[in-house]
Amino acid sequence: MSIEIQRVTKVFGGFKALDGINLTVPSGELVALLGPSGSGKTTLLRVIAGLESADEGAVLFDGEDATQRHVRERGVGFVFQHYALFKHMTVFENVAFGLRVRPRRLRPRKAEIADRVTRLLKLVQLEHLGNRRPAQLSGGQRQRVALARALAVEPKVLLLDEPFGALDARVRQELRTWLRRLHDEIHVTSVFVTHDQEEALEVADRVVVMNAGRIEQLGTPEDVFHRPANEFVMHFLGNVNVFHGRVEGGKAMFGDLYVEHPVAAGRPGAAGDEPKDAKVFIRPHEWDISAHRNGRPAMEAVVTHVNAAGPVVKLWLLSESGEPVHAELPLDHYRALELRSGQRVFLSPRQVKVFFD
Amino acid sequence: MRWGLTGAAVAFLGLMLILPLVVVFATAFSKGWSGFSAGLADSDSFAAVKLTLIAAVISVPLNIIFGLAAAWAIAKFEFRGKSLLITVIDLPFSVSPIIAGMLFVLLFGAQGWLGDWLAARNMRIIFAVPGIVLATVFVTVPFVARELIPLMQAQGREEEEAALSLGAGGWQAFFRVTIPNIKWALVYGVILCNARALGEFGAVSVVSGHIQGVTNTMPLQIEVLYNEYKFVPAFAMASLLVLMALLTLVLKHWIEWRSARSLAQIGSGPDRAIAPPR
């Protein structure tokens, strides 16, 4: 089922949590709402679910207006960050709940309920734990019970609020991969909220980057990472070095460096135009590092700290003008360069991103 | 040192708590079983027991309904005047019961604001059973709500939201999710409320008028008997109240033990420790 959000606004006592949001989630897609806390992503998810009502705007399911529909009639499965399992019920009872509370004429027979619950527990790999209470499970197991419980009512939309937020790093990683596989298996339209850019980029078909109640960018993980629409997205999707400089005559200048930055005639900073102040963004892995000048425009810097634990080596440097610079390079490059703390190196950016002030 | 302290504590408790209890029962049975039963067989005493039970039977259910509604509203919703409501719920705890009684006399008494209106309709509240019930309800208002509010606030709204998203109706969510989660706190509040309803003296004393056999509750009847130097009947009735109190304590203890056990069973895992995000 497709979801369409039209000009949705939500205000909490003077605080604009959502500010005229427009978004379409095509049927069968797995979409991540990514943003810092307070960006409105959870509120948007709750508005889709019907747990929160929009002050303005509409929510459409398959083109049909569902704005006034109560949460229990929306047919959504909602997975809470802290699971919200029914503590006094067994795992089996938790999963069966949505079927048991149906009106008598729609309620499956006992044997059928048992059958469906067993199948779902198998799907989430917990078939042997049906008699346990939620408190007797680990966090990852609880989250899978919550997922099975949400799937039991055969929702047309699955909504997950920071589904892995309360789990430790290893379980998080496991569940991420597992959620992606599960989605490929059952193909239910899914929206999940996260503040972890790695999680969003790894799991989702498309990523919605949110900030201050607005959508900053919507695109595939590749899009938002490599072609960020603005400064905010650039910052939010990973570490980045920022330099204040200007664009002049088709070049971006910052510090003692310049890079080609062709600008179409008529746009600010185009050749022959006045110089325009700009910020230059360079991702840590976009630096070429050499021990000697090699003719390319380069920034001189001193290595201050090295972290070589892992396949990618992290370098912290200080440029000539005293700005801290962050760089990453593959382990074999690092070894070939024989870098040490205190060493003078030359940094040339392979790729930059320029946003005007 | 340890023995000295323990001894002092035991001696103090014995003097202040155990000895009076012993005195109550000793006096009640000072003329033997026949004296005890004769003291209670009196029709006025019987009426007092009945009135006390009526007051409790009416005020406890009212308290449950009000307590649940108030705690629900306070814990699960945001609204203006919420802290005012919490304060108002505590009012019966903070004012003297005498004042509570006077309040009803000023409202419903013959010279009170609504006195003429009531008299015209031939309705009596003060110096009658309705007044006793009203006063009892007033002084017991906070008990259930006070037990439930912190618990329900800590539990948040997520489990109910989960139930609704799974298709449950409001009442289904209430009976299948909310009530099981607050069961023991509710029972505990009811027990405390009941104990207070049975034992209330001050507020009830003001509105009662001390009409023997009509508006005297057990505590009031005890006072009347005592003032008439009828020690055996007075203490016989007092022993009944003490027995009810002891029974309440045993029940309370049992509830605490049960809820501690069920908590250990359903656990206080990390999902309870962390407040839901907003």
XYZ file of C-alpha atoms in Angstrom:
635
model
C 0.000 0.000 0.000
C 1.346 3.426 -0.867
C 1.440 6.272 1.645
C 0.988 9.885 0.667
C 1.536 12.765 3.054
C 0.234 16.136 1.972
C 1.252 19.413 3.634
C 1.173 17.895 7.110
C 1.813 20.331 9.959
C 1.880 19.522 13.655
C 2.482 21.960 16.497
C 3.129 20.973 20.104
C 2.478 23.976 22.337
C 4.212 26.505 20.097
C 6.879 24.097 18.850
C 6.465 23.245 15.177
C 7.285 19.534 15.058
C 6.179 19.167 11.436
C 6.124 22.046 9.007
C 4.213 21.370 5.810
C 5.570 17.913 5.034
C 4.945 16.400 1.602
C 6.080 12.839 1.040
C 5.098 9.815 -1.000
C 6.132 6.302 -0.086
C 5.485 3.921 -2.997
C 3.967 0.549 -2.245
C 6.436 -2.115 -1.119
C 9.290 0.266 -0.398
C 11.431 0.431 2.724
C 11.968 4.075 3.619
C 14.055 5.588 6.396
C 13.195 8.846 8.137
C 16.595 10.128 9.170
C 17.281 13.154 11.325
C 18.577 14.453 14.647
C 16.341 14.367 17.703
C 13.676 17.024 17.503
C 13.628 16.928 13.717
C 10.048 15.637 13.672
C 10.762 12.178 12.316
C 9.007 10.294 15.130
C 6.071 12.709 15.023
C 5.726 12.098 11.283
C 5.726 8.345 11.872
C 3.089 8.705 14.582
C 0.955 10.881 12.307
C 1.120 8.173 9.632
C 0.091 5.612 12.255
C -2.752 7.743 13.577
C -1.237 7.876 17.059
C -0.932 11.624 16.581
C -3.321 13.749 14.563
C -2.028 16.317 12.116
C -3.054 19.918 12.731
C -3.155 20.512 8.999
C -2.769 18.409 5.896
C -3.777 14.903 4.940
C -2.511 11.319 5.067
C -3.575 9.106 2.160
C -3.312 5.335 1.988
C -3.479 4.052 -1.589
C -4.887 7.398 -2.629
C -7.670 7.191 -0.053
C -7.899 9.867 2.643
C -7.093 8.260 5.987
C -6.566 11.457 7.979
C -9.664 10.984 10.125
C -9.263 7.225 10.474
C -8.562 5.995 14.008
C -5.294 4.161 14.610
C -7.103 0.845 15.034
C -8.748 1.186 11.633
C -5.632 2.179 9.726
C -4.244 -1.314 9.447
C -0.728 -0.307 10.364
C 1.778 -2.340 12.327
C 3.686 -0.165 14.754
C 6.948 -1.216 16.386
C 8.001 0.919 19.351
C 11.553 1.824 20.279
C 11.170 0.282 23.718
C 9.116 -2.592 22.321
C 5.959 -1.838 24.397
C 5.394 -5.561 24.830
C 2.590 -6.526 27.187
C 4.610 -7.442 30.263
C 1.995 -9.659 31.843
C 1.531 -11.836 28.754
C 3.699 -14.557 27.309
C 5.434 -14.083 23.985
C 2.737 -16.218 22.367
C -0.083 -14.138 23.908
C 1.635 -10.936 22.825
C 1.737 -12.051 19.216
C -1.828 -13.399 19.373
C -3.217 -10.165 20.888
C -4.151 -8.459 17.622
C -6.111 -11.521 16.506
C -7.809 -12.103 19.876
C -9.218 -8.575 20.136
C -10.991 -8.759 16.799
C -14.786 -8.730 16.775
C -16.133 -12.259 16.982
C -17.130 -12.528 13.338
C -13.647 -11.545 12.146
C -11.729 -13.495 14.762
C -9.919 -16.572 13.494
C -10.629 -19.847 15.274
C -8.371 -20.862 18.154
C -6.433 -23.417 16.146
C -5.934 -20.919 13.366
C -4.635 -18.277 15.771
C -2.199 -20.784 17.257
C -1.094 -21.729 13.778
C -0.489 -18.156 12.694
C 1.348 -17.215 15.862
C 3.610 -20.243 15.501
C 4.387 -19.312 11.919
C 5.213 -15.743 12.904
C 7.416 -16.866 15.777
C 9.238 -19.061 13.296
C 9.639 -16.090 10.965
C 11.332 -14.107 13.719
C 13.241 -17.190 14.864
C 11.693 -17.386 18.316
C 9.468 -20.459 17.970
C 10.987 -22.071 21.054
C 10.321 -19.062 23.316
C 6.520 -18.792 23.032
C 5.969 -19.466 26.734
C 8.448 -16.911 28.009
C 7.548 -13.537 29.423
C 9.059 -10.466 27.734
C 11.278 -9.836 30.781
C 12.969 -13.173 30.209
C 14.162 -12.192 26.737
C 17.122 -10.189 25.526
C 16.583 -6.803 23.890
C 17.010 -8.178 20.382
C 14.558 -10.983 21.072
C 12.021 -8.530 22.484
C 12.263 -6.366 19.408
C 11.624 -9.398 17.216
C 8.563 -10.300 19.311
C 7.323 -6.738 18.826
C 7.792 -7.156 15.086
C 5.970 -10.496 15.033
C 3.140 -8.948 17.052
C 2.829 -6.092 14.567
C 2.890 -8.485 11.600
C 0.222 -10.750 13.123
C -2.580 -8.422 12.071
C -1.276 -8.475 8.482
C -0.703 -4.730 8.321
C -0.601 -2.995 4.976
C 2.030 -0.649 6.353
C 4.773 -1.398 8.844
C 6.039 1.535 10.905
C 9.120 1.216 13.100
C 10.192 3.881 15.586
C 13.959 3.692 16.192
C 13.624 -0.096 16.102
C 17.224 -0.763 17.056
C 17.816 2.328 19.176
C 17.898 0.528 22.518
C 20.152 -2.338 21.439
C 23.893 -2.748 21.641
C 26.045 -2.327 18.545
C 26.450 -5.970 17.601
C 22.777 -6.902 17.930
C 21.905 -3.720 16.055
C 24.055 -4.780 13.124
C 22.521 -8.254 13.090
C 18.951 -7.005 13.244
C 19.588 -4.452 10.498
C 20.638 -7.129 8.051
C 17.792 -9.287 9.232
C 15.189 -6.518 8.784
C 16.407 -5.912 5.237
C 16.099 -9.636 4.438
C 12.686 -9.820 6.067
C 11.474 -6.883 3.995
C 12.711 -8.497 0.803
C 10.713 -11.557 1.832
C 7.368 -10.000 2.788
C 7.496 -6.718 0.840
C 5.176 -4.752 3.073
C 5.479 -0.967 2.707
C 7.686 0.036 5.617
C 8.835 3.283 7.186
C 11.407 3.356 9.921
C 12.759 6.186 11.999
C 16.425 6.438 12.891
C 19.013 8.993 13.891
C 21.826 6.709 12.765
C 22.877 7.590 9.223
C 24.727 4.308 8.748
C 21.575 2.395 9.577
C 19.467 4.439 7.179
C 21.961 4.190 4.334
C 22.420 0.458 4.800
C 18.829 -0.708 5.225
C 16.548 1.641 3.302
C 15.571 1.801 -0.363
C 15.155 5.509 0.066
C 16.168 7.953 2.749
C 14.228 11.001 3.896
C 16.568 13.427 5.664
C 14.642 15.601 8.099
C 15.536 18.667 10.107
C 13.447 21.084 12.190
C 10.139 19.700 10.960
C 11.039 19.823 7.283
C 12.377 17.417 4.694
C 15.869 18.440 3.636
C 16.334 15.767 1.000
C 14.691 12.644 -0.300
C 16.632 10.124 -2.322
C 18.359 6.786 -2.556
C 21.140 6.194 -0.024
C 23.638 6.833 -2.827
C 21.928 10.089 -3.768
C 21.862 11.579 -0.338
C 25.396 10.513 0.443
C 27.104 11.549 -2.782
C 24.809 14.337 -3.896
C 23.666 16.063 -0.713
C 21.179 18.824 -1.403
C 22.514 21.196 1.198
C 24.877 21.812 4.090
C 22.667 20.092 6.625
C 22.542 16.819 4.708
C 26.267 17.024 4.082
C 26.903 17.385 7.814
C 24.407 14.817 8.921
C 25.502 11.978 6.677
C 28.973 11.574 8.108
C 32.121 13.390 9.100
C 33.108 16.250 6.892
C 35.741 18.977 6.846
C 34.394 22.489 6.380
C 36.456 25.393 5.033
C 35.295 28.948 4.624
C 36.330 30.353 1.279
C 34.897 31.879 -1.838
C 34.004 31.035 -5.397
C 35.536 33.204 -8.073
C 35.976 32.751 -11.772
C 34.961 29.112 -11.787
C 37.273 28.204 -8.932
C 36.583 27.510 -5.257
C 39.323 28.976 -3.085
C 39.910 28.185 0.543
C 43.069 28.497 2.633
C 46.009 28.223 0.237
C 44.052 25.823 -1.947
C 41.775 26.111 -4.913
C 39.774 23.606 -6.886
C 37.971 23.889 -10.183
C 34.340 24.687 -9.522
C 32.692 25.489 -12.801
C 29.628 27.642 -12.358
C 27.124 28.220 -15.141
C 27.022 31.816 -16.415
C 24.475 33.882 -14.609
C 24.736 31.891 -11.350
C 26.574 33.459 -8.423
C 30.330 32.980 -8.568
C 30.415 32.460 -12.344
C 33.481 33.533 -14.351
C 33.725 37.298 -14.617
C 31.264 37.754 -11.775
C 32.036 39.079 -8.300
C 33.604 36.640 -5.830
C 31.033 34.995 -3.592
C 31.577 33.640 -0.066
C 31.054 29.912 0.185
C 31.672 26.894 2.365
C 33.736 24.059 0.966
C 33.020 20.545 2.248
C 35.453 17.663 1.925
C 34.747 14.180 3.266
C 37.680 12.621 5.161
C 38.064 9.840 2.591
C 38.260 12.296 -0.324
C 41.801 13.455 0.460
C 44.866 12.340 -1.448
C 47.767 12.377 0.960
C 51.397 12.590 -0.089
C 54.643 13.143 1.751
C 55.967 15.618 -0.867
C 54.559 18.292 -3.108
C 53.631 16.770 -6.423
C 52.481 19.755 -8.407
C 48.819 19.452 -7.515
C 47.232 22.181 -5.434
C 47.689 20.947 -1.901
C 47.188 21.957 1.697
C 50.143 21.592 4.007
C 49.343 19.954 7.332
C 50.921 18.197 10.300
C 49.682 14.829 11.522
C 48.558 15.185 15.148
C 46.969 11.833 15.839
C 46.621 8.462 14.109
C 44.046 5.737 14.724
C 45.024 2.647 12.720
C 42.570 0.194 14.328
C 40.578 -1.127 11.371
C 40.722 -1.349 7.584
C 40.449 2.432 7.335
C 43.042 4.555 9.116
C 41.819 7.788 10.682
C 44.134 10.790 10.719
C 43.756 14.017 12.613
C 45.852 16.856 11.217
C 46.438 20.547 11.728
C 46.667 22.732 8.625
C 49.217 25.534 8.232
C 46.510 28.073 9.008
C 45.737 26.191 12.219
C 42.516 24.479 11.188
C 41.927 20.896 12.306
C 41.527 18.485 9.385
C 40.156 14.978 9.436
C 41.274 12.413 6.857
C 40.793 8.702 6.226
C 42.847 6.428 4.046
C 43.119 2.702 3.360
C 45.481 0.781 5.617
C 47.920 -0.148 2.815
C 48.255 3.500 1.709
C 48.941 4.428 5.288
C 51.651 1.791 5.541
C 53.214 2.792 2.215
C 53.389 6.418 3.377
C 54.925 5.420 6.735
C 52.979 8.195 8.460
C 53.709 9.189 12.035
C 52.424 11.829 14.418
C 54.215 15.126 13.849
C 54.922 14.417 10.196
C 54.348 17.109 7.567
C 52.109 15.995 4.668
C 50.304 17.470 1.661
C 46.572 17.066 1.222
C 44.772 17.395 -2.112
C 41.015 16.953 -2.307
C 39.719 14.546 -4.934
C 36.218 15.893 -4.648
C 34.658 18.856 -2.922
C 31.149 20.069 -2.332
C 30.513 23.806 -2.335
C 27.529 25.527 -0.788
C 27.146 29.298 -0.875
C 26.615 31.115 2.406
C 25.177 -2.010 71.454
C 23.108 -3.843 68.884
C 21.119 -5.594 71.581
C 20.674 -2.360 73.411
C 19.225 -0.594 70.369
C 17.053 -3.525 69.388
C 15.846 -3.798 72.951
C 14.975 -0.123 73.072
C 13.056 -0.379 69.809
C 11.165 -3.449 70.976
C 10.384 -1.864 74.323
C 9.112 1.278 72.620
C 6.974 -0.647 70.151
C 5.663 -2.834 72.960
C 4.742 0.157 75.069
C 3.252 2.268 72.293
C 1.652 -0.312 70.020
C 1.383 -3.794 71.445
C 0.328 -2.848 74.964
C -2.622 -0.685 73.822
C -3.784 -3.530 71.572
C -3.590 -5.908 74.501
C -5.498 -3.422 76.648
C -8.240 -3.140 74.032
C -8.804 -6.878 73.939
C -8.284 -7.333 77.694
C -10.901 -4.702 78.501
C -13.285 -6.030 75.864
C -13.101 -9.501 77.417
C -12.814 -8.350 81.058
C -16.312 -9.653 81.738
C -15.706 -12.788 79.700
C -17.185 -13.812 76.376
C -20.718 -13.142 77.530
C -19.840 -9.561 78.479
C -18.185 -9.099 75.085
C -21.094 -10.434 73.079
C -23.624 -8.574 75.230
C -21.716 -5.367 74.483
C -22.141 -5.945 70.765
C -25.631 -7.412 70.809
C -27.128 -4.013 71.514
C -29.205 -2.770 68.563
C -27.449 0.615 68.474
C -24.106 -1.098 68.177
C -25.438 -3.271 65.419
C -26.704 -0.186 63.599
C -23.300 1.443 63.984
C -21.540 -1.546 62.412
C -24.076 -1.518 59.591
C -23.666 2.221 58.950
C -19.877 1.955 58.903
C -20.064 -0.854 56.377
C -22.552 1.086 54.224
C -20.253 4.106 54.193
C -17.326 1.898 53.177
C -19.278 -0.009 50.552
C -20.353 3.229 48.882
C -17.136 5.207 49.189
C -14.711 2.488 48.094
C -16.247 1.866 44.633
C -16.657 5.616 44.082
C -13.032 5.989 44.994
C -11.984 3.291 42.546
C -13.843 4.948 39.691
C -12.619 8.425 40.534
C -9.076 7.235 41.257
C -8.817 5.357 37.969
C -10.264 8.223 35.955
C -8.077 10.851 37.601
C -4.910 8.782 37.433
C -5.611 7.917 33.813
C -6.132 11.529 32.852
C -3.075 12.731 34.744
C -0.714 9.984 33.644
C -1.679 9.581 30.009
C -2.690 13.025 28.819
C -1.357 16.553 28.793
C -3.836 19.249 29.675
C -4.072 22.641 31.339
C -4.561 22.609 35.090
C -2.998 19.198 35.533
C -0.852 20.204 38.493
C -3.871 21.948 40.013
C -5.817 18.687 39.754
C -2.999 16.805 41.491
C -3.023 19.376 44.283
C -6.786 19.219 44.643
C -6.666 15.439 44.926
C -4.334 15.876 47.882
C -6.619 18.384 49.586
C -8.333 15.848 51.890
C -4.875 14.810 53.106
C -3.847 18.346 53.908
C -6.957 19.729 55.614
C -8.078 18.538 59.019
C -11.047 16.131 58.828
C -12.942 18.473 61.163
C -12.758 21.163 58.505
C -14.006 18.700 55.912
C -16.988 18.014 58.135
C -17.660 21.698 58.754
C -17.516 22.287 55.025
C -20.427 19.933 54.475
C -22.366 21.449 57.361
C -21.900 24.922 55.853
C -23.051 23.618 52.482
C -25.920 21.340 53.368
C -26.789 22.198 57.003
C -30.069 23.881 58.030
C -28.290 27.281 58.070
C -26.060 26.326 55.133
C -26.029 27.601 51.552
C -28.223 24.826 50.248
C -30.113 24.314 53.526
C -33.384 25.994 52.455
C -33.376 24.339 49.072
C -32.936 20.931 50.694
C -35.485 21.618 53.416
C -38.047 22.642 50.790
C -37.582 19.264 49.162
C -37.614 17.480 52.487
C -34.099 16.130 51.972
C -31.684 15.671 54.831
C -27.959 15.358 54.328
C -26.462 16.658 57.561
C -27.273 14.579 60.648
C -28.303 11.788 58.276
C -26.741 8.886 56.410
C -25.979 10.830 53.167
C -23.812 13.233 55.155
C -21.853 10.361 56.681
C -21.279 8.891 53.237
C -20.286 12.264 51.758
C -17.794 12.929 54.545
C -16.306 9.444 54.169
C -15.996 9.848 50.398
C -14.316 13.210 50.880
C -11.624 12.029 53.261
C -10.849 8.916 51.190
C -10.603 10.651 47.791
C -6.785 10.586 47.437
C -6.090 6.950 48.247
C -6.564 5.091 44.967
C -5.487 8.015 42.782
C -2.282 8.527 44.783
C -1.311 4.895 44.381
C -2.004 4.836 40.651
C -0.637 8.177 39.434
C 3.117 7.534 39.872
C 2.835 3.998 38.557
C 0.825 4.944 35.491
C 3.098 7.894 34.807
C 6.115 5.604 34.912
C 4.460 3.110 32.600
C 3.633 5.716 29.997
C 1.225 5.236 27.130
C 3.091 2.939 24.799
C 1.467 -0.350 25.742
C -2.003 1.127 25.247
C -0.904 2.628 21.942
C 0.427 -0.756 20.894
C -2.913 -2.351 21.798
C -4.837 0.263 19.790
C -2.558 -0.099 16.779
C -3.240 -3.850 16.902
C -6.945 -3.123 16.542
C -8.097 -3.197 20.171
C -10.929 -0.897 21.216
C -10.576 1.532 24.096
C -12.207 -0.782 26.635
C -10.291 -3.792 25.365
C -7.042 -1.905 25.819
C -8.195 -0.847 29.289
C -9.159 -4.282 30.548
C -6.512 -6.351 28.776
C -3.511 -4.039 29.089
C -4.013 -1.172 31.544
C -5.728 -3.018 34.391
C -3.293 -5.977 34.489
C -0.436 -3.480 34.674
C -1.851 -1.567 37.633
C -3.685 -4.444 39.321
C -1.672 -4.600 42.527
C -1.395 -0.868 43.022
C -5.152 -0.639 42.584
C -5.838 -3.345 45.174
C -3.393 -1.683 47.534
C -5.114 1.675 47.146
C -8.490 0.038 47.763
C -7.240 -1.531 50.990
C -5.902 1.765 52.301
C -9.086 3.525 51.256
C -11.203 0.901 52.981
C -9.184 1.165 56.186
C -9.690 4.910 56.252
C -13.395 4.613 55.437
C -13.930 2.248 58.366
C -11.924 4.296 60.840
C -12.800 7.879 59.925
C -13.796 9.886 62.990
C -13.340 13.628 62.662
C -15.273 14.558 59.519
C -17.990 12.042 60.196
C -18.321 13.246 63.788
C -19.159 16.784 62.626
C -21.890 15.779 60.159
C -23.322 12.907 62.162
C -25.107 14.578 65.044
C -24.481 11.425 67.103
C -27.960 10.004 66.849
C -27.535 6.551 68.335
C -28.795 3.775 66.157
C -29.174 6.146 63.189
C -26.093 8.242 62.413
C -23.425 6.761 64.641
C -20.663 4.906 62.909
C -18.456 2.481 64.817
C -15.827 5.051 65.857
C -18.564 7.456 66.963
C -20.427 4.741 68.835
C -17.221 3.797 70.628
C -16.823 7.387 71.796
C -20.415 7.562 72.987
C -20.146 4.300 74.902
C -16.845 5.338 76.427
C -18.204 8.685 77.541
C -21.070 6.845 79.206
C -18.522 4.748 81.142
C -19.683 1.607 79.330
C -16.136 0.330 79.045
C -16.811 -3.263 78.091
C -19.149 -2.508 75.164
C -16.904 0.359 74.044
C -13.857 -1.825 73.956
C -15.774 -4.736 72.461
C -16.627 -2.547 69.498
C -13.100 -1.125 69.439
C -11.773 -4.668 69.268
C -13.892 -5.226 66.155
C -12.309 -2.180 64.496
C -8.879 -3.353 65.587
C -9.589 -6.759 64.096
C -10.596 -5.149 60.803
C -7.427 -3.067 60.893
C -5.283 -6.125 61.545
C -7.006 -7.958 58.733
C -6.283 -4.996 56.461
C -2.628 -5.079 57.458
C -2.393 -8.787 56.711
C -4.067 -8.233 53.334
C -1.741 -5.332 52.575
C 1.268 -7.415 53.458
C 0.060 -10.245 51.289
C -0.556 -7.859 48.365
C 2.920 -6.410 48.687
C 4.365 -9.887 48.659
C 2.270 -10.907 45.651
C 3.080 -7.796 43.637
C 6.767 -8.059 44.473
C 6.650 -11.630 43.233
C 4.775 -10.815 40.046
C 7.158 -7.917 39.427
C 10.086 -10.269 39.773
C 8.315 -12.580 37.373
C 7.441 -10.086 34.688
C 10.614 -8.273 35.474
C 11.884 -4.773 35.590
C 14.102 -5.182 32.550
C 15.669 -2.334 30.621
C 12.418 -1.646 28.790
C 10.879 -0.486 32.061
C 13.832 1.540 33.204
C 13.921 3.816 30.187
C 11.263 6.447 29.730
C 9.586 6.426 26.330
C 11.035 9.021 23.983
C 9.012 11.961 22.831
